[in-house]
Coordinates of C-alpha atoms in Angstrom, one line a residue:
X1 CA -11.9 -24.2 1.7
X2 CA -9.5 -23.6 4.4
X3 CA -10.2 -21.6 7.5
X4 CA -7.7 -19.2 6.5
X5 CA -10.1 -18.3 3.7
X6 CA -13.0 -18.5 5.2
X7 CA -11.5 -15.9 7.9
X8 CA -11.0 -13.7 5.2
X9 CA -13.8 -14.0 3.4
X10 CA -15.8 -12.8 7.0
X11 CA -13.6 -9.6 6.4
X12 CA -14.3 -8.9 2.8
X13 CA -17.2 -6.6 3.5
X14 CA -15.0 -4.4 5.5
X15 CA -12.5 -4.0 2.7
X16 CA -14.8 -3.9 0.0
X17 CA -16.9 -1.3 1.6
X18 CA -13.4 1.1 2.1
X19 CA -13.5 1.2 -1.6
X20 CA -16.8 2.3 -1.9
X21 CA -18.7 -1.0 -1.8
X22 CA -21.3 -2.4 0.6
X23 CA -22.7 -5.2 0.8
X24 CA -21.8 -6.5 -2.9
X25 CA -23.4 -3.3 -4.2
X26 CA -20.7 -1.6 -6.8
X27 CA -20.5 2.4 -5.9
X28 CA -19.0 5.7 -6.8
X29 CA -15.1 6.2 -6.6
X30 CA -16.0 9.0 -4.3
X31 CA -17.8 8.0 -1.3
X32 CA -17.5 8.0 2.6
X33 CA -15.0 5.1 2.0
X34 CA -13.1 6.6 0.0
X35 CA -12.1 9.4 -2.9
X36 CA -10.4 7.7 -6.0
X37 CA -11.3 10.6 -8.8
X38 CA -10.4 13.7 -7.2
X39 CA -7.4 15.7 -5.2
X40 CA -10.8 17.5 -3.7
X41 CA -12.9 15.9 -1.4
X42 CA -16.4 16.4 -2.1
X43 CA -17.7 18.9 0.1
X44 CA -20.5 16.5 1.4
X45 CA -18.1 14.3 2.6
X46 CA -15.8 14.7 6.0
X47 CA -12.8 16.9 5.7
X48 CA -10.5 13.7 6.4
X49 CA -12.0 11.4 4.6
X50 CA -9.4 9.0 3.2
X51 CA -8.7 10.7 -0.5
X52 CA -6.5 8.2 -2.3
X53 CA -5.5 11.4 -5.1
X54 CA -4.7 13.5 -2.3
X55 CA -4.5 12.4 1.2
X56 CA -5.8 14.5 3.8
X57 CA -3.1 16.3 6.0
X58 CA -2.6 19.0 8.9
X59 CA -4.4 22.7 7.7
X60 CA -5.3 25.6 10.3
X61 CA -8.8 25.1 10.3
X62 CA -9.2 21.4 11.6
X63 CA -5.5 21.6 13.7
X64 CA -6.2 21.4 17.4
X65 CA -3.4 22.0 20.1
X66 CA -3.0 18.6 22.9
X67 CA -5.6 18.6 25.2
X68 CA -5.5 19.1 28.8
X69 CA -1.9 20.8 28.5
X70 CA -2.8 24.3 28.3
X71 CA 0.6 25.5 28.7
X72 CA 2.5 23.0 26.4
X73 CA 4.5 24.3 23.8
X74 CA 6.5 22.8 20.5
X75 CA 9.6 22.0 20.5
X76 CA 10.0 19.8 17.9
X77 CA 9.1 18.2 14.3
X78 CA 9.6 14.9 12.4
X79 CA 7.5 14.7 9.5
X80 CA 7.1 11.9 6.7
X81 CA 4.8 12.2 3.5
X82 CA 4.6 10.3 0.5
X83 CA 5.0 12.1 -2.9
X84 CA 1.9 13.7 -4.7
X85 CA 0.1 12.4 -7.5
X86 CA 2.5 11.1 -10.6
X87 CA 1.9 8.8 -14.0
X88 CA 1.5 5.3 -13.8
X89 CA 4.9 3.3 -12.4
X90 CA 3.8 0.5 -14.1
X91 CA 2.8 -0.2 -17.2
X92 CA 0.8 -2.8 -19.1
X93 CA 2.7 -5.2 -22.2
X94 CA 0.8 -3.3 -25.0
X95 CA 0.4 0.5 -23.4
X96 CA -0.1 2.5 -26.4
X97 CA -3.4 0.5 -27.1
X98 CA -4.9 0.9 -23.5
X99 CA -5.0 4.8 -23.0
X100 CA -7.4 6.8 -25.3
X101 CA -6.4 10.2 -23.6
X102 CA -2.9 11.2 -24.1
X103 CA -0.7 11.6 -21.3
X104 CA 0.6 15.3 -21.5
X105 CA 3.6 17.3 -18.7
X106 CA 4.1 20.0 -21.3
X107 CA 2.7 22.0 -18.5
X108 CA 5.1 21.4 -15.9
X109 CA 9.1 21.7 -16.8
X110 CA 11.3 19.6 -15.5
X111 CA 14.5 21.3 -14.5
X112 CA 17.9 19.4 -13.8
X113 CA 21.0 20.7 -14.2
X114 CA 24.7 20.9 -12.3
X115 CA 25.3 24.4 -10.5
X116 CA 26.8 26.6 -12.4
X117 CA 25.6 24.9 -15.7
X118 CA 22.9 26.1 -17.6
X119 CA 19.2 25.6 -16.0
X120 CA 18.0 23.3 -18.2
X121 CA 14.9 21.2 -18.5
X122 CA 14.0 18.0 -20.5
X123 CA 11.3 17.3 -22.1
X124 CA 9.7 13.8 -23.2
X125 CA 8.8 12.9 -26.2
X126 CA 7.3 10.2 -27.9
X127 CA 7.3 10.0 -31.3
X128 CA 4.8 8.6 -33.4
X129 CA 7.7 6.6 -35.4
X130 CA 9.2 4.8 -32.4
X131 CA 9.2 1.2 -33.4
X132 CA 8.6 0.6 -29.4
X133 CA 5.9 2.8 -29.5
X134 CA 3.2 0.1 -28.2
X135 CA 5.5 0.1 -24.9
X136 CA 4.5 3.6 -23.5
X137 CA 1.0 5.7 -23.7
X138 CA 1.2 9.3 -26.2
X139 CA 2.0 12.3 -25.0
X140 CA 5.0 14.2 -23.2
X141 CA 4.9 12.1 -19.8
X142 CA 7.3 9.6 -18.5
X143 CA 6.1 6.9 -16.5
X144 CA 6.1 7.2 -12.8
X145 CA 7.0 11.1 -13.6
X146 CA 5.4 14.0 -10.7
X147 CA 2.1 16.0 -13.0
X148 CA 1.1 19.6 -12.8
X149 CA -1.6 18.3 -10.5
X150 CA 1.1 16.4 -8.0
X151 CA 3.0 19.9 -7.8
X152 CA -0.1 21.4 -7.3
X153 CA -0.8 19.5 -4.7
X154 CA 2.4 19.7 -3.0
X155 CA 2.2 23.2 -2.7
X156 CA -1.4 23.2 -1.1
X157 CA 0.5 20.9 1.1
X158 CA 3.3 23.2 2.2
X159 CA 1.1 26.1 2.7
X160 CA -1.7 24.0 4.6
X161 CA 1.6 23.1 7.3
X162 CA 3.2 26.5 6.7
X163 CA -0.3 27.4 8.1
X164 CA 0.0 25.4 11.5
X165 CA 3.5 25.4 12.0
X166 CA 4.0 29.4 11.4
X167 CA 0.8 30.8 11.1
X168 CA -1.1 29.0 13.9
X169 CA 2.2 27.8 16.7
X170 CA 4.5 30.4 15.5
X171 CA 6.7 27.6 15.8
X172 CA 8.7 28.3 12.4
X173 CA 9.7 31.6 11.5
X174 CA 11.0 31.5 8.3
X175 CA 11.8 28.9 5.5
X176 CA 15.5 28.5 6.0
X177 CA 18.2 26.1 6.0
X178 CA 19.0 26.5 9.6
X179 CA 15.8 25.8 10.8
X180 CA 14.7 22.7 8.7
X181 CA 16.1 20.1 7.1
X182 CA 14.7 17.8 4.5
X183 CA 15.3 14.7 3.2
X184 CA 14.1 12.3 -0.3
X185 CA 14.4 9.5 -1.7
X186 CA 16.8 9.7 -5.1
X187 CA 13.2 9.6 -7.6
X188 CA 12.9 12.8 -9.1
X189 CA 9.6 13.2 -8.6
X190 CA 10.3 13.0 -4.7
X191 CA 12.6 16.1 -4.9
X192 CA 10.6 17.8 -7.1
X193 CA 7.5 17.8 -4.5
X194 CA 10.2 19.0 -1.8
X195 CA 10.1 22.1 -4.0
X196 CA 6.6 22.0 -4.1
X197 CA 6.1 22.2 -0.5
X198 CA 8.8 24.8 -0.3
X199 CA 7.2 27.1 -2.6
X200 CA 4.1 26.8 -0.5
X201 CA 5.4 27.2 2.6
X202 CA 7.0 30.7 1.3
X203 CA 6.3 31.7 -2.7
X204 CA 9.6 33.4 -2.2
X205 CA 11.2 30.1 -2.4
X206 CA 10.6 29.9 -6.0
X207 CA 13.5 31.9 -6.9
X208 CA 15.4 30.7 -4.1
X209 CA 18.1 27.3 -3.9
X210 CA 17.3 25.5 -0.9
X211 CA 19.5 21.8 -0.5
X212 CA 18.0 18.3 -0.1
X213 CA 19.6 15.6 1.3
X214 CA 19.8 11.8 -0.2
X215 CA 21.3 8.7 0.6
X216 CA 23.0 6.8 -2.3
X217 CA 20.2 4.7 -4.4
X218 CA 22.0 1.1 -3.7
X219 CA 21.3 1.9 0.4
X220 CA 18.7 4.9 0.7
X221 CA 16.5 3.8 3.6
X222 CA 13.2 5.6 2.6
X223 CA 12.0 3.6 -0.7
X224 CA 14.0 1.2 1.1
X225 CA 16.3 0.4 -1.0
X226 CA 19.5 -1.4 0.8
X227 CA 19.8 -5.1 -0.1
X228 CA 17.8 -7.6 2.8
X229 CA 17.9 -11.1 1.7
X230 CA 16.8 -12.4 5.0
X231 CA 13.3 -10.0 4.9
X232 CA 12.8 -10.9 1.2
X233 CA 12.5 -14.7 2.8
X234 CA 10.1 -14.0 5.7
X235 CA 7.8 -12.0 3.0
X236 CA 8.0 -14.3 0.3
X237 CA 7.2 -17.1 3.2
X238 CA 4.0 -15.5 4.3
X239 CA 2.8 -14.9 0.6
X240 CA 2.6 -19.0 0.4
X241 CA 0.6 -19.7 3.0
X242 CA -3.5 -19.5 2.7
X243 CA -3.8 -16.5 4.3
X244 CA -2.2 -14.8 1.2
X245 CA -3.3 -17.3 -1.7
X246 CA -6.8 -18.1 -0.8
X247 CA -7.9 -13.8 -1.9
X248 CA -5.9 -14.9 -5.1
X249 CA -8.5 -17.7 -6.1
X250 CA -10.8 -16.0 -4.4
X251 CA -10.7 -13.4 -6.8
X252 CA -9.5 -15.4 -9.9
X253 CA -12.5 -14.3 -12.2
X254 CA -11.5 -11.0 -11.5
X255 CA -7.7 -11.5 -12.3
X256 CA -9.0 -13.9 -15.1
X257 CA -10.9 -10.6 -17.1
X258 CA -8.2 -8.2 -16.5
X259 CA -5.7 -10.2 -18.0
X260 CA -8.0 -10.4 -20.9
X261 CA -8.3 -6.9 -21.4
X262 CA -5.6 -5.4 -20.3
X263 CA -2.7 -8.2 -21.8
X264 CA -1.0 -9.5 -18.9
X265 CA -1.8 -12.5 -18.7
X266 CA 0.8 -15.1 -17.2
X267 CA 3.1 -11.9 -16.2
X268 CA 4.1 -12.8 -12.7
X269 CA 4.5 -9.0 -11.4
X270 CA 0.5 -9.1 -12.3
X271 CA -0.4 -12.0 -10.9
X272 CA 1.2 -12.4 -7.9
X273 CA -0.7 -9.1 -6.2
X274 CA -2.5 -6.8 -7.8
X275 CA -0.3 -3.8 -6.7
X276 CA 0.3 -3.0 -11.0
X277 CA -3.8 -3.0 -11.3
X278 CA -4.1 -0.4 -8.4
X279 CA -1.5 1.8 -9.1
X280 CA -2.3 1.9 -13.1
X281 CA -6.3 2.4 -12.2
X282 CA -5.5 4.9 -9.5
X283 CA -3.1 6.8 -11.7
X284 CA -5.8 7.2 -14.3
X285 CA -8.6 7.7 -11.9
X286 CA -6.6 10.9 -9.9
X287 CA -6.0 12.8 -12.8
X288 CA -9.7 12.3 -14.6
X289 CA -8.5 9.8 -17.5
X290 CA -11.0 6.9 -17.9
X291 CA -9.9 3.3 -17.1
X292 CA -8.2 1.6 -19.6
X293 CA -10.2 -0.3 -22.6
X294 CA -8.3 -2.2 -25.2
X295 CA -9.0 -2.4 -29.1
X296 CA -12.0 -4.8 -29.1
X297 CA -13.8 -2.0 -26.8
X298 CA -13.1 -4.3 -23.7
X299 CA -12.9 -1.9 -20.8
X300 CA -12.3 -1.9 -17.2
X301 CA -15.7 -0.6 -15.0
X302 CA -15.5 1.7 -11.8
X303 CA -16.6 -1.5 -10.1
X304 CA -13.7 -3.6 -11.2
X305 CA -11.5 -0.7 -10.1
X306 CA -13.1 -0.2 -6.6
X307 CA -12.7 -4.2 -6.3
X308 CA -8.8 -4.1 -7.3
X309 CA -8.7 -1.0 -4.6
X310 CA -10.3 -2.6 -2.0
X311 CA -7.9 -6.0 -2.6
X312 CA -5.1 -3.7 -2.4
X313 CA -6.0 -2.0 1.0
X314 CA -6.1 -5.5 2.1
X315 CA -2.5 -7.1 0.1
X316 CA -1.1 -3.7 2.1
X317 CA -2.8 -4.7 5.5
X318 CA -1.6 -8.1 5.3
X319 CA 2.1 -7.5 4.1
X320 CA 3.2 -5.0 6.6
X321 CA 1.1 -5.4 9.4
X322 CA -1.3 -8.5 9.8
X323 CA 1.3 -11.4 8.7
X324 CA 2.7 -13.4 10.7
X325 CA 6.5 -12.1 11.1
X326 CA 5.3 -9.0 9.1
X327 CA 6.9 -6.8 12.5
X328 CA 10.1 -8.6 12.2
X329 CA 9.8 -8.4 8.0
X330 CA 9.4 -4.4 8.8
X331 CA 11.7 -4.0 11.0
X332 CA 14.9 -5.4 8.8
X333 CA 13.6 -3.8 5.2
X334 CA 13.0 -0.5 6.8
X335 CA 15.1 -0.6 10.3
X336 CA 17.8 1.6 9.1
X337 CA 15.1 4.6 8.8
X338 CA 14.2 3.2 12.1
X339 CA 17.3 3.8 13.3
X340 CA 17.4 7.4 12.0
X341 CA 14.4 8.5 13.5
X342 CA 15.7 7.2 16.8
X343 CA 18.6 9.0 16.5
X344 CA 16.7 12.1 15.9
X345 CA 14.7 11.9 18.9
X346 CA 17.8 11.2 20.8
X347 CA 19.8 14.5 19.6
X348 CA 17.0 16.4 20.6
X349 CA 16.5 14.8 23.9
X350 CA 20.4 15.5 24.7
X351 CA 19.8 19.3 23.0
X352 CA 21.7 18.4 20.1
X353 CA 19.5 18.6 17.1
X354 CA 20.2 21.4 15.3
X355 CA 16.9 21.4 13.5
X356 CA 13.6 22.2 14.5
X357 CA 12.0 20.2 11.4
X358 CA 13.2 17.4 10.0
X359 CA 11.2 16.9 6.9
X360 CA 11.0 13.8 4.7
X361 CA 9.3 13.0 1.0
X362 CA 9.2 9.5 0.5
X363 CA 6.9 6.6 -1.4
X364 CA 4.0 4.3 -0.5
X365 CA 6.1 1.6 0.8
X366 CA 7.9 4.2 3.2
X367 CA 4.7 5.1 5.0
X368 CA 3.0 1.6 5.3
X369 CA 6.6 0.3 6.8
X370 CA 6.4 3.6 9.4
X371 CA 2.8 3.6 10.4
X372 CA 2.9 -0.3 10.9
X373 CA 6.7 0.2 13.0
X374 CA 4.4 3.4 14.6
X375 CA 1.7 0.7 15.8
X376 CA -0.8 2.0 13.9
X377 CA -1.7 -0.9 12.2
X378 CA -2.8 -2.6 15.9
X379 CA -5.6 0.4 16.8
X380 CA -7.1 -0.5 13.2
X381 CA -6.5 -2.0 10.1
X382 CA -3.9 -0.3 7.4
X383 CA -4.9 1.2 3.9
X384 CA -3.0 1.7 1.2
X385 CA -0.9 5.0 2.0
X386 CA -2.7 7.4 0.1
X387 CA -0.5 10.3 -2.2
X388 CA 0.4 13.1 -0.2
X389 CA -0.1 10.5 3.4
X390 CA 1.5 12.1 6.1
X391 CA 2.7 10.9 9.2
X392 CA 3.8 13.5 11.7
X393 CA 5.6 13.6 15.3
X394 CA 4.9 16.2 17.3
X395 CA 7.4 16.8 20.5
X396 CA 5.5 19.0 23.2
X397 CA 7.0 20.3 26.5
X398 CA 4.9 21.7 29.5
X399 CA 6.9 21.7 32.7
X400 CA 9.2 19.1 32.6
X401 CA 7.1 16.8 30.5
X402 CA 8.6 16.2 27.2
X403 CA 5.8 14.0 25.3
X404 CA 5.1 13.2 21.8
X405 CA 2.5 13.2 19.6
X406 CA 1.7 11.4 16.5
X407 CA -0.6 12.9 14.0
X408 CA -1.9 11.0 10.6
X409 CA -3.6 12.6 7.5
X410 CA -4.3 15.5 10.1
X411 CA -6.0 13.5 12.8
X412 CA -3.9 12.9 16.2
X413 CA -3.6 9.2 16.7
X414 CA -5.8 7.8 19.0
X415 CA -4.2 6.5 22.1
X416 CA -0.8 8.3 20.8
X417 CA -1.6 11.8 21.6
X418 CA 0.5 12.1 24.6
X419 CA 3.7 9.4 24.9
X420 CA 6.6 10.3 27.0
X421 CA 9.4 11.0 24.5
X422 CA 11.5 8.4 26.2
X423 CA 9.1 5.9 26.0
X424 CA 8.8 7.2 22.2
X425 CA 12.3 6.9 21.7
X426 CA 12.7 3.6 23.2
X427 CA 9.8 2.0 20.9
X428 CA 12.2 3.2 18.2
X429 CA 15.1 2.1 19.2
X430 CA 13.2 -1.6 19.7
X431 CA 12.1 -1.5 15.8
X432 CA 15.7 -1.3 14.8
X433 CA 17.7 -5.4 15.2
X434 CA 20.6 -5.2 16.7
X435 CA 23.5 -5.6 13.8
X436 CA 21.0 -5.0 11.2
X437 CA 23.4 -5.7 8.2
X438 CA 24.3 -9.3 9.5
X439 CA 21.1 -10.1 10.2
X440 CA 19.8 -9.2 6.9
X441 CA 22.4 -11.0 5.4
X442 CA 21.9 -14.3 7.8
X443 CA 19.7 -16.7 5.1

């Protein structure tokens, strides 16, 4: 074995046990390590306890002010949060087989129409004579679609901050467009928990119109989306060297009896990480369906599902934040958000930002890329961004201090509770390469 491996094989206890597992003992998907069944933390367990279903975030009870600035007041917001709990985005060769409980968003109508048109909602449907019917689970859900649970959790969300930032700082007044602007990525299920947290935030909103701001799909810089062929080649890179590969064969008889129950076998997409396996396990896990078990009664145990969550944390650590040229990976897939941020920051500084929030609903893959570009990632190592993960920049003034401070599922940031917003904004401005579009393009 090479020493790669065996360097990762001295971590393994560390990621195993933030799924739950210790010393090569299988536990609960709810445990000081971790929640994977629930958008409720037990109450036994810490308040902020990392809750993959529903990520712990800023509420009036656990918010404290800055310390030792007694007279500092608010001036301004940035916020980033993934979207709430959805259906599986990915979905295994024979679907239909693997899911004994029916996936069903009757509950929850999803409205899109043009103003001025009708309001209209769709609704899915899969019927039972669909000779593709193998390809998707039963029931009224699309995959990768926001639930009644997700929207449920957004508004928690929005009335936990509405909590802090009104109730608490008095530092919003009122939900309006003047006062905060918000930003998504183009999914629909992004938008639709910017409603959420609206509707939380003020119940009024519910019968309100309130805009949301996207970039177009082919370059929106939250997901990201905008094409990087040089970053695609410095990731691809550090997923061939043994630092990457050697958790693969480490974990081959794992990979090795979920192909054999679940069908994928020799499907790249599930072989190469095991991003699919955690997101379709997680999916099923947050909103109380069991794990998936195929037609022979094969089925995938809470043991092999805290494994594939623990080898995620770890793929999601090593990707964005303990590669080798991960920084420099970051910081040309996601420098254009980068950039925006920095730009924010700097309008305020000069006095003109209109806004005092700037709110944005993103993915996964936006908050790993921010909390790695944060430095997050070099105070301790970087799960998997959570549903509902939030990432929040607080700008404070007392005197003629302006300093920032950085907040994450509801905790201040250790060693970032107090950074001169210059030095904030420069360490922004350093995450973004110069020319950006040529030197994405320079393979």
């Amino acid at each position: 074995m090479t020493d790669c491996f065996w360097r990762w094989l001295l971590q393994l206890p560390m990621w195993l046990s933030l799924a739950g597992l210790a010393a090569g003992k299988t536990g609960p998907l709810a445990s000081a390590n971790g929640v994977y069944d629930s958008s409720i933390t037990p109450a036994n367990l810490p308040w902020n306890t990392y809750n993959y279903c529903n990520a712990p975030h800023v509420n009036a009870k656990h918010y404290q002010r800055p310390s030792n600035a007694p007279h500092a007041k608010l001036a301004y917001l940035n916020v980033v949060i993934r979207h709430h709990k959805r259906t599986p985005d990915n979905l295994y060769p024979n679907e239909n087989e693997l899911n004994a409980v029916p996936w069903d968003c009757a509950d929850f109508e999803q409205f899109s129409y043009g103003g001025g048109g009708a309001a209209v909602f769709h609704k899915t449907d899969s019927p039972a004579w669909h000779p593709f019917l193998s390809q998707i689970w039963n029931g009224t859900c699309d995959e990768g679609q926001l639930t009644q649970g997700g929207l449920q959790d957004s508004i928690r969300h929005g009335q936990d901050f509405w909590s802090v930032y009104h109730s608490e700082l008095g530092y919003l007044n009122s939900v309006n467009e003047k006062d905060i602007f918000i930003r998504t990525s183009t999914e629909t299920r992004t938008f639709q928990v910017a409603s959420g947290l609206l509707v939380g935030m003020d119940p009024r909103m519910a019968s309100k119109t309130f805009p949301v701001t996207t970039q177009p799909s082919p370059i929106d810089s939250i997901p990201p989306n905008y094409p990087c062929p040089a970053a695609d080649a410095i990731r691809s890179a550090y997923q061939t060297v043994p630092a990457w590969t050697d958790h693969l064969q480490a974990n081959a008889d794992l990979q090795a009896q979920l192909d054999a129950t679940l069908g994928t076998a020799g499907l790249d997409a599930w072989s190469s990480w095991y991003d699919h396996f955690f997101d379709t396990f997680s999916s099923r896990t947050c909103h109380g369906h069991p794990l998936p078990c195929n037609s022979t009664g094969a089925c995938v145990s809470e043991a092999d599902a805290a494994k594939v969550f623990a080898i995620g944390d770890f793929e999601y650590n090593y990707i964005w934040n303990a590669a080798q040229n991960a920084t420099t990976y970051s910081q040309l897939d996601f420098g254009v958000f980068m950039l925006e941020l920095a730009q924010n920051f700097q309008r305020f500084r000069s006095g003109d930002d209109p806004y005092k929030l700037r709110f944005y609903v993103g993915h996964d893959g936006t908050l790993i890329r921010l909390a790695s570009l944060l430095g997050l990632g070099k105070i301790a190592p970087l799960r998997w961004p959570a549903l509902g993960s939030e990432l929040i920049m607080e700008v404070w003034e007392q005197g003629q201090e302006r300093f920032v401070r950085i907040i994450h599922e509801g905790t201040p940031v250790k060693g970032m509770e107090r950074i001169p917003l210059d030095g904030f904004i420069t360490n922004l401005e350093a995450q973004v390469p110069s020319d950006i579009a040529a030197r994405c393009n320079d393979v």
